[in-house]
Amino acid sequence: MQTINVAIFASGAGSNAQKLIDYFQKHSQIKIALIVCNKPGAGVLTIAQNEKIPSLLIEKEQFFRGNAYVEELKQHNVDFIVLAGFLWKVPVQLVKAFPQHIINIHPALLPNYGGKGMYGRFVHEAVIAAKETESGISIHYVDELYDHGQLIFQARCTIEAGDTADSLAQKIHALEHEHYPVIVEKVIEDLQNRVK
Ligand code: GAR
Protein backbone atom coordinates (compact mmCIF):
# COMPACT_ATOMS: atom_id res chain seq x y z
CA MET A 1 0.00 0.00 0.00
CA GLN A 2 1.32 3.44 -0.88
CA THR A 3 1.87 5.97 1.95
CA ILE A 4 -1.15 8.08 2.80
CA ASN A 5 -0.19 11.63 3.71
CA VAL A 6 -2.43 13.15 6.36
CA ALA A 7 -2.83 16.85 7.12
CA ILE A 8 -4.08 17.74 10.59
CA PHE A 9 -6.06 20.98 10.77
CA ALA A 10 -6.10 22.52 14.26
CA SER A 11 -6.67 25.92 15.84
CA GLY A 12 -5.62 25.50 19.45
CA ALA A 13 -3.51 23.62 21.97
CA GLY A 14 -3.33 20.54 19.79
CA SER A 15 -3.56 17.71 22.33
CA ASN A 16 -5.41 15.58 19.76
CA ALA A 17 -2.84 16.48 17.11
CA GLN A 18 -0.09 15.31 19.49
CA LYS A 19 -1.84 11.97 20.08
CA LEU A 20 -2.27 11.47 16.33
CA ILE A 21 1.41 12.28 15.72
CA ASP A 22 2.49 9.84 18.45
CA TYR A 23 0.21 7.08 17.19
CA PHE A 24 1.36 7.31 13.56
CA GLN A 25 5.04 7.98 14.33
CA LYS A 26 6.18 4.57 13.18
CA HIS A 27 3.22 3.60 11.05
CA SER A 28 4.21 1.86 7.83
CA GLN A 29 1.53 3.42 5.63
CA ILE A 30 0.06 6.52 7.28
CA LYS A 31 2.15 9.64 7.73
CA ILE A 32 1.27 12.93 9.42
CA ALA A 33 2.73 15.12 6.69
CA LEU A 34 1.43 18.59 7.47
CA ILE A 35 -0.09 20.66 10.27
CA VAL A 36 -2.50 23.34 9.08
CA CYS A 37 -3.41 26.11 11.52
CA ASN A 38 -5.40 29.33 11.29
CA LYS A 39 -4.13 30.89 14.53
CA PRO A 40 -0.66 32.43 14.86
CA GLY A 41 0.88 31.38 18.18
CA ALA A 42 -1.38 28.35 18.68
CA GLY A 43 0.10 25.49 20.72
CA VAL A 44 -0.27 23.12 17.79
CA LEU A 45 2.35 25.11 15.84
CA THR A 46 4.90 24.51 18.63
CA ILE A 47 4.02 20.81 18.49
CA ALA A 48 4.66 20.82 14.72
CA GLN A 49 8.02 22.50 15.27
CA ASN A 50 9.06 20.09 18.02
CA GLU A 51 8.02 17.10 15.92
CA LYS A 52 9.68 18.53 12.78
CA ILE A 53 6.45 18.36 10.82
CA PRO A 54 5.91 21.10 8.21
CA SER A 55 3.16 23.56 9.08
CA LEU A 56 1.01 25.89 7.04
CA LEU A 57 -0.52 29.00 8.60
CA ILE A 58 -3.67 29.84 6.67
CA GLU A 59 -5.49 33.15 6.24
CA LYS A 60 -9.20 33.83 6.16
CA GLU A 61 -9.28 35.61 2.81
CA GLN A 62 -7.57 32.83 0.86
CA PHE A 63 -9.40 30.08 2.76
CA PHE A 64 -12.93 31.41 2.25
CA ARG A 65 -12.64 33.58 -0.85
CA GLY A 66 -9.56 32.21 -2.60
CA ASN A 67 -8.55 28.65 -3.52
CA ALA A 68 -9.19 27.27 0.03
CA TYR A 69 -5.50 26.21 -0.08
CA VAL A 70 -6.34 23.26 -2.35
CA GLU A 71 -3.19 23.76 -4.45
CA GLU A 72 -0.93 24.06 -1.39
CA LEU A 73 -2.38 20.84 0.04
CA LYS A 74 -1.82 19.07 -3.27
CA GLN A 75 1.77 20.41 -3.37
CA HIS A 76 2.32 18.74 0.02
CA ASN A 77 0.80 15.55 -1.49
CA VAL A 78 -1.97 15.53 1.11
CA ASP A 79 -4.35 12.58 0.65
CA PHE A 80 -6.52 12.86 3.74
CA ILE A 81 -7.51 15.62 6.18
CA VAL A 82 -8.15 15.21 9.91
CA LEU A 83 -9.72 18.11 11.79
CA ALA A 84 -8.62 18.16 15.43
CA GLY A 85 -10.02 21.23 17.15
CA PHE A 86 -10.20 23.24 13.92
CA LEU A 87 -12.65 26.06 14.46
CA TRP A 88 -13.30 27.43 10.96
CA LYS A 89 -15.97 25.98 8.73
CA VAL A 90 -14.48 23.97 5.86
CA PRO A 91 -15.26 25.70 2.52
CA VAL A 92 -17.21 23.73 -0.12
CA GLN A 93 -14.22 23.99 -2.47
CA LEU A 94 -12.08 22.01 -0.03
CA VAL A 95 -14.85 19.47 0.68
CA LYS A 96 -15.17 18.91 -3.08
CA ALA A 97 -11.41 18.53 -3.53
CA PHE A 98 -11.29 15.82 -0.82
CA PRO A 99 -14.65 14.01 -1.07
CA GLN A 100 -15.13 11.61 1.91
CA HIS A 101 -11.49 12.31 2.74
CA ILE A 102 -12.01 14.84 5.57
CA ILE A 103 -13.08 13.83 9.07
CA ASN A 104 -13.78 15.81 12.22
CA ILE A 105 -14.06 15.13 15.93
CA HIS A 106 -16.74 16.91 17.92
CA PRO A 107 -16.79 16.95 21.73
CA ALA A 108 -20.48 15.98 22.16
CA LEU A 109 -23.01 13.44 20.99
CA LEU A 110 -24.12 14.84 17.63
CA PRO A 111 -26.64 15.78 16.37
CA ASN A 112 -26.99 17.46 19.78
CA TYR A 113 -24.75 20.37 20.81
CA GLY A 114 -23.30 20.94 17.34
CA GLY A 115 -23.35 23.81 14.85
CA LYS A 116 -21.94 27.31 14.68
CA GLY A 117 -20.46 28.57 17.96
CA MET A 118 -20.57 25.09 19.49
CA TYR A 119 -16.93 24.34 20.05
CA GLY A 120 -14.61 23.46 22.90
CA ARG A 121 -15.68 24.88 26.24
CA PHE A 122 -19.00 26.29 24.93
CA VAL A 123 -20.15 22.74 24.18
CA HIS A 124 -19.38 21.50 27.70
CA GLU A 125 -21.00 24.56 29.31
CA ALA A 126 -24.20 23.98 27.30
CA VAL A 127 -24.26 20.26 28.17
CA ILE A 128 -23.81 20.98 31.92
CA ALA A 129 -26.41 23.80 31.84
CA ALA A 130 -28.93 21.40 30.28
CA LYS A 131 -28.31 18.93 33.16
CA GLU A 132 -27.51 16.09 30.78
CA THR A 133 -26.50 12.83 32.43
CA GLU A 134 -24.18 11.81 29.61
CA SER A 135 -22.03 13.32 26.89
CA GLY A 136 -19.38 11.96 24.58
CA ILE A 137 -17.52 12.34 21.31
CA SER A 138 -18.59 12.11 17.68
CA ILE A 139 -16.30 11.42 14.74
CA HIS A 140 -17.85 12.18 11.36
CA TYR A 141 -17.14 12.91 7.71
CA VAL A 142 -17.06 16.62 6.91
CA ASP A 143 -19.51 18.14 4.48
CA GLU A 144 -20.27 21.80 3.78
CA LEU A 145 -22.37 22.24 6.94
CA TYR A 146 -21.06 22.52 10.51
CA ASP A 147 -20.92 19.21 12.40
CA HIS A 148 -23.25 17.62 9.87
CA GLY A 149 -21.58 14.90 7.74
CA GLN A 150 -22.16 11.18 8.12
CA LEU A 151 -21.35 9.79 11.58
CA ILE A 152 -18.51 7.29 11.82
CA PHE A 153 -18.16 6.68 15.55
CA GLN A 154 -19.43 7.81 18.96
CA ALA A 155 -18.26 7.06 22.51
CA ARG A 156 -20.07 8.10 25.69
CA CYS A 157 -19.21 9.19 29.21
CA THR A 158 -21.35 9.70 32.29
CA ILE A 159 -21.84 13.14 33.82
CA GLU A 160 -21.85 13.02 37.63
CA ALA A 161 -23.68 15.53 39.87
CA GLY A 162 -20.47 17.43 40.74
CA ASP A 163 -19.16 17.69 37.17
CA THR A 164 -18.30 21.12 35.75
CA ALA A 165 -17.48 22.22 32.20
CA ASP A 166 -13.80 21.74 33.12
CA SER A 167 -14.14 18.23 34.54
CA LEU A 168 -16.35 17.23 31.60
CA ALA A 169 -13.74 18.63 29.19
CA GLN A 170 -11.16 16.35 30.81
CA LYS A 171 -13.36 13.28 30.40
CA ILE A 172 -14.02 14.19 26.77
CA HIS A 173 -10.35 14.76 26.02
CA ALA A 174 -9.53 11.34 27.48
CA LEU A 175 -12.14 9.72 25.19
CA GLU A 176 -10.83 11.66 22.18
CA HIS A 177 -7.23 10.67 22.83
CA GLU A 178 -8.20 7.03 23.26
CA HIS A 179 -10.32 6.73 20.13
CA TYR A 180 -9.42 9.33 17.48
CA PRO A 181 -6.10 7.85 16.26
CA VAL A 182 -7.59 4.34 16.08
CA ILE A 183 -10.64 5.54 14.13
CA VAL A 184 -8.51 7.64 11.75
CA GLU A 185 -6.42 4.54 11.03
CA LYS A 186 -9.53 2.42 10.45
CA VAL A 187 -11.19 4.95 8.12
CA ILE A 188 -8.03 5.29 6.00
CA GLU A 189 -7.52 1.52 5.84
CA ASP A 190 -11.17 1.02 4.80
CA LEU A 191 -10.71 3.63 2.06
CA GLN A 192 -7.60 1.84 0.82
CA ASN A 193 -9.40 -1.50 0.75
CA ARG A 194 -12.22 0.02 -1.28
CA VAL A 195 -9.72 1.31 -3.88
CA LYS A 196 -8.05 -2.11 -4.26
C1 GAR B 1 -11.35 19.01 21.19
O1 GAR B 1 -12.09 18.69 22.32
C2 GAR B 1 -12.23 18.92 19.95
O2 GAR B 1 -13.22 17.93 20.02
C3 GAR B 1 -12.86 20.29 19.92
O3 GAR B 1 -11.81 21.16 20.27
C4 GAR B 1 -10.95 20.49 21.19
C5 GAR B 1 -9.52 20.70 20.76
O4 GAR B 1 -8.62 20.27 21.75
N1 GAR B 1 -13.41 20.57 18.63
C6 GAR B 1 -14.53 21.27 18.46
O5 GAR B 1 -15.14 21.79 19.38
C7 GAR B 1 -14.98 21.39 17.00
N2 GAR B 1 -16.34 21.83 16.93
P1 GAR B 1 -7.10 20.07 21.42
O6 GAR B 1 -6.59 21.34 20.75
O7 GAR B 1 -6.44 19.85 22.75
O8 GAR B 1 -6.98 18.88 20.52
PDB file of C-alpha atoms and ligand atoms in Angstrom:
ATOM      1  CA  MET A   1       0.000   0.000   0.000  1.00  0.00           C
ATOM      2  CA  GLN A   2       1.319   3.441  -0.875  1.00  0.00           C
ATOM      3  CA  THR A   3       1.870   5.970   1.948  1.00  0.00           C
ATOM      4  CA  ILE A   4      -1.153   8.079   2.802  1.00  0.00           C
ATOM      5  CA  ASN A   5      -0.192  11.631   3.709  1.00  0.00           C
ATOM      6  CA  VAL A   6      -2.428  13.152   6.360  1.00  0.00           C
ATOM      7  CA  ALA A   7      -2.834  16.851   7.119  1.00  0.00           C
ATOM      8  CA  ILE A   8      -4.079  17.738  10.594  1.00  0.00           C
ATOM      9  CA  PHE A   9      -6.061  20.981  10.769  1.00  0.00           C
ATOM     10  CA  ALA A  10      -6.097  22.518  14.261  1.00  0.00           C
ATOM     11  CA  SER A  11      -6.675  25.923  15.836  1.00  0.00           C
ATOM     12  CA  GLY A  12      -5.625  25.498  19.447  1.00  0.00           C
ATOM     13  CA  ALA A  13      -3.514  23.619  21.974  1.00  0.00           C
ATOM     14  CA  GLY A  14      -3.334  20.536  19.794  1.00  0.00           C
ATOM     15  CA  SER A  15      -3.556  17.715  22.331  1.00  0.00           C
ATOM     16  CA  ASN A  16      -5.408  15.576  19.763  1.00  0.00           C
ATOM     17  CA  ALA A  17      -2.841  16.478  17.115  1.00  0.00           C
ATOM     18  CA  GLN A  18      -0.087  15.310  19.488  1.00  0.00           C
ATOM     19  CA  LYS A  19      -1.843  11.972  20.076  1.00  0.00           C
ATOM     20  CA  LEU A  20      -2.267  11.470  16.329  1.00  0.00           C
ATOM     21  CA  ILE A  21       1.405  12.283  15.716  1.00  0.00           C
ATOM     22  CA  ASP A  22       2.493   9.838  18.454  1.00  0.00           C
ATOM     23  CA  TYR A  23       0.208   7.081  17.185  1.00  0.00           C
ATOM     24  CA  PHE A  24       1.356   7.309  13.557  1.00  0.00           C
ATOM     25  CA  GLN A  25       5.036   7.980  14.329  1.00  0.00           C
ATOM     26  CA  LYS A  26       6.184   4.565  13.184  1.00  0.00           C
ATOM     27  CA  HIS A  27       3.217   3.596  11.047  1.00  0.00           C
ATOM     28  CA  SER A  28       4.212   1.858   7.830  1.00  0.00           C
ATOM     29  CA  GLN A  29       1.526   3.423   5.632  1.00  0.00           C
ATOM     30  CA  ILE A  30       0.059   6.516   7.283  1.00  0.00           C
ATOM     31  CA  LYS A  31       2.154   9.641   7.732  1.00  0.00           C
ATOM     32  CA  ILE A  32       1.267  12.929   9.421  1.00  0.00           C
ATOM     33  CA  ALA A  33       2.730  15.116   6.690  1.00  0.00           C
ATOM     34  CA  LEU A  34       1.428  18.593   7.469  1.00  0.00           C
ATOM     35  CA  ILE A  35      -0.092  20.661  10.273  1.00  0.00           C
ATOM     36  CA  VAL A  36      -2.501  23.342   9.079  1.00  0.00           C
ATOM     37  CA  CYS A  37      -3.407  26.115  11.522  1.00  0.00           C
ATOM     38  CA  ASN A  38      -5.399  29.334  11.294  1.00  0.00           C
ATOM     39  CA  LYS A  39      -4.131  30.886  14.529  1.00  0.00           C
ATOM     40  CA  PRO A  40      -0.658  32.426  14.859  1.00  0.00           C
ATOM     41  CA  GLY A  41       0.878  31.382  18.177  1.00  0.00           C
ATOM     42  CA  ALA A  42      -1.382  28.348  18.676  1.00  0.00           C
ATOM     43  CA  GLY A  43       0.104  25.495  20.718  1.00  0.00           C
ATOM     44  CA  VAL A  44      -0.267  23.120  17.788  1.00  0.00           C
ATOM     45  CA  LEU A  45       2.349  25.109  15.841  1.00  0.00           C
ATOM     46  CA  THR A  46       4.896  24.509  18.626  1.00  0.00           C
ATOM     47  CA  ILE A  47       4.016  20.813  18.487  1.00  0.00           C
ATOM     48  CA  ALA A  48       4.665  20.817  14.721  1.00  0.00           C
ATOM     49  CA  GLN A  49       8.019  22.499  15.268  1.00  0.00           C
ATOM     50  CA  ASN A  50       9.064  20.086  18.017  1.00  0.00           C
ATOM     51  CA  GLU A  51       8.015  17.102  15.922  1.00  0.00           C
ATOM     52  CA  LYS A  52       9.683  18.531  12.781  1.00  0.00           C
ATOM     53  CA  ILE A  53       6.455  18.360  10.817  1.00  0.00           C
ATOM     54  CA  PRO A  54       5.908  21.097   8.212  1.00  0.00           C
ATOM     55  CA  SER A  55       3.156  23.557   9.083  1.00  0.00           C
ATOM     56  CA  LEU A  56       1.012  25.892   7.039  1.00  0.00           C
ATOM     57  CA  LEU A  57      -0.518  28.999   8.601  1.00  0.00           C
ATOM     58  CA  ILE A  58      -3.669  29.837   6.674  1.00  0.00           C
ATOM     59  CA  GLU A  59      -5.488  33.151   6.236  1.00  0.00           C
ATOM     60  CA  LYS A  60      -9.204  33.835   6.163  1.00  0.00           C
ATOM     61  CA  GLU A  61      -9.277  35.608   2.812  1.00  0.00           C
ATOM     62  CA  GLN A  62      -7.571  32.832   0.858  1.00  0.00           C
ATOM     63  CA  PHE A  63      -9.403  30.079   2.760  1.00  0.00           C
ATOM     64  CA  PHE A  64     -12.930  31.409   2.254  1.00  0.00           C
ATOM     65  CA  ARG A  65     -12.640  33.582  -0.854  1.00  0.00           C
ATOM     66  CA  GLY A  66      -9.557  32.208  -2.603  1.00  0.00           C
ATOM     67  CA  ASN A  67      -8.554  28.652  -3.519  1.00  0.00           C
ATOM     68  CA  ALA A  68      -9.190  27.272   0.025  1.00  0.00           C
ATOM     69  CA  TYR A  69      -5.503  26.214  -0.078  1.00  0.00           C
ATOM     70  CA  VAL A  70      -6.345  23.260  -2.345  1.00  0.00           C
ATOM     71  CA  GLU A  71      -3.190  23.764  -4.449  1.00  0.00           C
ATOM     72  CA  GLU A  72      -0.932  24.064  -1.394  1.00  0.00           C
ATOM     73  CA  LEU A  73      -2.375  20.842   0.038  1.00  0.00           C
ATOM     74  CA  LYS A  74      -1.816  19.069  -3.273  1.00  0.00           C
ATOM     75  CA  GLN A  75       1.766  20.413  -3.369  1.00  0.00           C
ATOM     76  CA  HIS A  76       2.320  18.740   0.015  1.00  0.00           C
ATOM     77  CA  ASN A  77       0.803  15.548  -1.486  1.00  0.00           C
ATOM     78  CA  VAL A  78      -1.966  15.528   1.115  1.00  0.00           C
ATOM     79  CA  ASP A  79      -4.348  12.576   0.646  1.00  0.00           C
ATOM     80  CA  PHE A  80      -6.519  12.857   3.744  1.00  0.00           C
ATOM     81  CA  ILE A  81      -7.505  15.620   6.182  1.00  0.00           C
ATOM     82  CA  VAL A  82      -8.149  15.205   9.907  1.00  0.00           C
ATOM     83  CA  LEU A  83      -9.716  18.113  11.788  1.00  0.00           C
ATOM     84  CA  ALA A  84      -8.619  18.155  15.432  1.00  0.00           C
ATOM     85  CA  GLY A  85     -10.020  21.232  17.147  1.00  0.00           C
ATOM     86  CA  PHE A  86     -10.203  23.243  13.925  1.00  0.00           C
ATOM     87  CA  LEU A  87     -12.650  26.061  14.459  1.00  0.00           C
ATOM     88  CA  TRP A  88     -13.300  27.427  10.965  1.00  0.00           C
ATOM     89  CA  LYS A  89     -15.970  25.982   8.730  1.00  0.00           C
ATOM     90  CA  VAL A  90     -14.484  23.971   5.860  1.00  0.00           C
ATOM     91  CA  PRO A  91     -15.260  25.698   2.518  1.00  0.00           C
ATOM     92  CA  VAL A  92     -17.214  23.730  -0.125  1.00  0.00           C
ATOM     93  CA  GLN A  93     -14.222  23.987  -2.471  1.00  0.00           C
ATOM     94  CA  LEU A  94     -12.083  22.012  -0.028  1.00  0.00           C
ATOM     95  CA  VAL A  95     -14.845  19.466   0.678  1.00  0.00           C
ATOM     96  CA  LYS A  96     -15.174  18.906  -3.084  1.00  0.00           C
ATOM     97  CA  ALA A  97     -11.407  18.531  -3.535  1.00  0.00           C
ATOM     98  CA  PHE A  98     -11.288  15.822  -0.818  1.00  0.00           C
ATOM     99  CA  PRO A  99     -14.650  14.009  -1.067  1.00  0.00           C
ATOM    100  CA  GLN A 100     -15.132  11.613   1.909  1.00  0.00           C
ATOM    101  CA  HIS A 101     -11.490  12.309   2.741  1.00  0.00           C
ATOM    102  CA  ILE A 102     -12.010  14.836   5.566  1.00  0.00           C
ATOM    103  CA  ILE A 103     -13.082  13.831   9.066  1.00  0.00           C
ATOM    104  CA  ASN A 104     -13.779  15.808  12.217  1.00  0.00           C
ATOM    105  CA  ILE A 105     -14.056  15.127  15.926  1.00  0.00           C
ATOM    106  CA  HIS A 106     -16.738  16.913  17.919  1.00  0.00           C
ATOM    107  CA  PRO A 107     -16.791  16.953  21.735  1.00  0.00           C
ATOM    108  CA  ALA A 108     -20.477  15.984  22.164  1.00  0.00           C
ATOM    109  CA  LEU A 109     -23.013  13.440  20.991  1.00  0.00           C
ATOM    110  CA  LEU A 110     -24.115  14.840  17.633  1.00  0.00           C
ATOM    111  CA  PRO A 111     -26.643  15.785  16.366  1.00  0.00           C
ATOM    112  CA  ASN A 112     -26.993  17.462  19.778  1.00  0.00           C
ATOM    113  CA  TYR A 113     -24.751  20.365  20.806  1.00  0.00           C
ATOM    114  CA  GLY A 114     -23.301  20.943  17.341  1.00  0.00           C
ATOM    115  CA  GLY A 115     -23.351  23.813  14.853  1.00  0.00           C
ATOM    116  CA  LYS A 116     -21.942  27.310  14.684  1.00  0.00           C
ATOM    117  CA  GLY A 117     -20.460  28.566  17.959  1.00  0.00           C
ATOM    118  CA  MET A 118     -20.571  25.086  19.490  1.00  0.00           C
ATOM    119  CA  TYR A 119     -16.925  24.339  20.054  1.00  0.00           C
ATOM    120  CA  GLY A 120     -14.606  23.455  22.904  1.00  0.00           C
ATOM    121  CA  ARG A 121     -15.684  24.880  26.245  1.00  0.00           C
ATOM    122  CA  PHE A 122     -18.997  26.289  24.927  1.00  0.00           C
ATOM    123  CA  VAL A 123     -20.154  22.744  24.183  1.00  0.00           C
ATOM    124  CA  HIS A 124     -19.381  21.503  27.700  1.00  0.00           C
ATOM    125  CA  GLU A 125     -21.005  24.561  29.314  1.00  0.00           C
ATOM    126  CA  ALA A 126     -24.200  23.980  27.302  1.00  0.00           C
ATOM    127  CA  VAL A 127     -24.262  20.263  28.174  1.00  0.00           C
ATOM    128  CA  ILE A 128     -23.811  20.978  31.918  1.00  0.00           C
ATOM    129  CA  ALA A 129     -26.409  23.802  31.842  1.00  0.00           C
ATOM    130  CA  ALA A 130     -28.934  21.396  30.284  1.00  0.00           C
ATOM    131  CA  LYS A 131     -28.306  18.931  33.158  1.00  0.00           C
ATOM    132  CA  GLU A 132     -27.515  16.091  30.778  1.00  0.00           C
ATOM    133  CA  THR A 133     -26.498  12.828  32.435  1.00  0.00           C
ATOM    134  CA  GLU A 134     -24.178  11.811  29.611  1.00  0.00           C
ATOM    135  CA  SER A 135     -22.033  13.315  26.894  1.00  0.00           C
ATOM    136  CA  GLY A 136     -19.385  11.958  24.575  1.00  0.00           C
ATOM    137  CA  ILE A 137     -17.515  12.338  21.315  1.00  0.00           C
ATOM    138  CA  SER A 138     -18.586  12.112  17.684  1.00  0.00           C
ATOM    139  CA  ILE A 139     -16.300  11.418  14.740  1.00  0.00           C
ATOM    140  CA  HIS A 140     -17.851  12.179  11.361  1.00  0.00           C
ATOM    141  CA  TYR A 141     -17.144  12.910   7.713  1.00  0.00           C
ATOM    142  CA  VAL A 142     -17.056  16.620   6.915  1.00  0.00           C
ATOM    143  CA  ASP A 143     -19.511  18.141   4.481  1.00  0.00           C
ATOM    144  CA  GLU A 144     -20.267  21.804   3.780  1.00  0.00           C
ATOM    145  CA  LEU A 145     -22.372  22.238   6.939  1.00  0.00           C
ATOM    146  CA  TYR A 146     -21.058  22.520  10.511  1.00  0.00           C
ATOM    147  CA  ASP A 147     -20.922  19.205  12.401  1.00  0.00           C
ATOM    148  CA  HIS A 148     -23.251  17.619   9.867  1.00  0.00           C
ATOM    149  CA  GLY A 149     -21.580  14.903   7.745  1.00  0.00           C
ATOM    150  CA  GLN A 150     -22.163  11.178   8.118  1.00  0.00           C
ATOM    151  CA  LEU A 151     -21.346   9.785  11.575  1.00  0.00           C
ATOM    152  CA  ILE A 152     -18.514   7.285  11.819  1.00  0.00           C
ATOM    153  CA  PHE A 153     -18.162   6.682  15.553  1.00  0.00           C
ATOM    154  CA  GLN A 154     -19.431   7.809  18.961  1.00  0.00           C
ATOM    155  CA  ALA A 155     -18.256   7.064  22.513  1.00  0.00           C
ATOM    156  CA  ARG A 156     -20.067   8.098  25.688  1.00  0.00           C
ATOM    157  CA  CYS A 157     -19.209   9.186  29.213  1.00  0.00           C
ATOM    158  CA  THR A 158     -21.351   9.700  32.291  1.00  0.00           C
ATOM    159  CA  ILE A 159     -21.842  13.143  33.822  1.00  0.00           C
ATOM    160  CA  GLU A 160     -21.852  13.022  37.633  1.00  0.00           C
ATOM    161  CA  ALA A 161     -23.676  15.527  39.869  1.00  0.00           C
ATOM    162  CA  GLY A 162     -20.471  17.431  40.738  1.00  0.00           C
ATOM    163  CA  ASP A 163     -19.156  17.689  37.170  1.00  0.00           C
ATOM    164  CA  THR A 164     -18.303  21.120  35.755  1.00  0.00           C
ATOM    165  CA  ALA A 165     -17.482  22.223  32.204  1.00  0.00           C
ATOM    166  CA  ASP A 166     -13.802  21.737  33.118  1.00  0.00           C
ATOM    167  CA  SER A 167     -14.142  18.235  34.538  1.00  0.00           C
ATOM    168  CA  LEU A 168     -16.350  17.226  31.604  1.00  0.00           C
ATOM    169  CA  ALA A 169     -13.739  18.630  29.189  1.00  0.00           C
ATOM    170  CA  GLN A 170     -11.155  16.351  30.811  1.00  0.00           C
ATOM    171  CA  LYS A 171     -13.361  13.278  30.400  1.00  0.00           C
ATOM    172  CA  ILE A 172     -14.025  14.187  26.773  1.00  0.00           C
ATOM    173  CA  HIS A 173     -10.349  14.759  26.017  1.00  0.00           C
ATOM    174  CA  ALA A 174      -9.533  11.335  27.483  1.00  0.00           C
ATOM    175  CA  LEU A 175     -12.142   9.722  25.191  1.00  0.00           C
ATOM    176  CA  GLU A 176     -10.828  11.658  22.176  1.00  0.00           C
ATOM    177  CA  HIS A 177      -7.228  10.668  22.832  1.00  0.00           C
ATOM    178  CA  GLU A 178      -8.199   7.026  23.258  1.00  0.00           C
ATOM    179  CA  HIS A 179     -10.321   6.725  20.126  1.00  0.00           C
ATOM    180  CA  TYR A 180      -9.418   9.326  17.476  1.00  0.00           C
ATOM    181  CA  PRO A 181      -6.097   7.847  16.258  1.00  0.00           C
ATOM    182  CA  VAL A 182      -7.591   4.341  16.076  1.00  0.00           C
ATOM    183  CA  ILE A 183     -10.643   5.535  14.128  1.00  0.00           C
ATOM    184  CA  VAL A 184      -8.507   7.641  11.751  1.00  0.00           C
ATOM    185  CA  GLU A 185      -6.424   4.539  11.032  1.00  0.00           C
ATOM    186  CA  LYS A 186      -9.527   2.417  10.451  1.00  0.00           C
ATOM    187  CA  VAL A 187     -11.188   4.952   8.125  1.00  0.00           C
ATOM    188  CA  ILE A 188      -8.034   5.295   6.003  1.00  0.00           C
ATOM    189  CA  GLU A 189      -7.525   1.523   5.837  1.00  0.00           C
ATOM    190  CA  ASP A 190     -11.165   1.021   4.798  1.00  0.00           C
ATOM    191  CA  LEU A 191     -10.706   3.628   2.059  1.00  0.00           C
ATOM    192  CA  GLN A 192      -7.602   1.841   0.815  1.00  0.00           C
ATOM    193  CA  ASN A 193      -9.398  -1.499   0.747  1.00  0.00           C
ATOM    194  CA  ARG A 194     -12.220   0.025  -1.284  1.00  0.00           C
ATOM    195  CA  VAL A 195      -9.725   1.312  -3.882  1.00  0.00           C
ATOM    196  CA  LYS A 196      -8.054  -2.108  -4.259  1.00  0.00           C
TER     197      LYS A 196
HETATM  198  C1  GAR B   1     -11.351  19.015  21.187  1.00  0.00           C
HETATM  199  O1  GAR B   1     -12.090  18.693  22.324  1.00  0.00           O
HETATM  200  C2  GAR B   1     -12.229  18.921  19.953  1.00  0.00           C
HETATM  201  O2  GAR B   1     -13.216  17.932  20.024  1.00  0.00           O
HETATM  202  C3  GAR B   1     -12.859  20.287  19.921  1.00  0.00           C
HETATM  203  O3  GAR B   1     -11.810  21.163  20.268  1.00  0.00           O
HETATM  204  C4  GAR B   1     -10.946  20.492  21.194  1.00  0.00           C
HETATM  205  C5  GAR B   1      -9.516  20.704  20.765  1.00  0.00           C
HETATM  206  O4  GAR B   1      -8.617  20.271  21.753  1.00  0.00           O
HETATM  207  N1  GAR B   1     -13.412  20.569  18.633  1.00  0.00           N
HETATM  208  C6  GAR B   1     -14.525  21.273  18.458  1.00  0.00           C
HETATM  209  O5  GAR B   1     -15.136  21.785  19.375  1.00  0.00           O
HETATM  210  C7  GAR B   1     -14.975  21.392  17.004  1.00  0.00           C
HETATM  211  N2  GAR B   1     -16.340  21.827  16.930  1.00  0.00           N
HETATM  212  P1  GAR B   1      -7.097  20.068  21.421  1.00  0.00           P
HETATM  213  O6  GAR B   1      -6.594  21.344  20.748  1.00  0.00           O
HETATM  214  O7  GAR B   1      -6.436  19.855  22.748  1.00  0.00           O
HETATM  215  O8  GAR B   1      -6.977  18.876  20.518  1.00  0.00           O
END
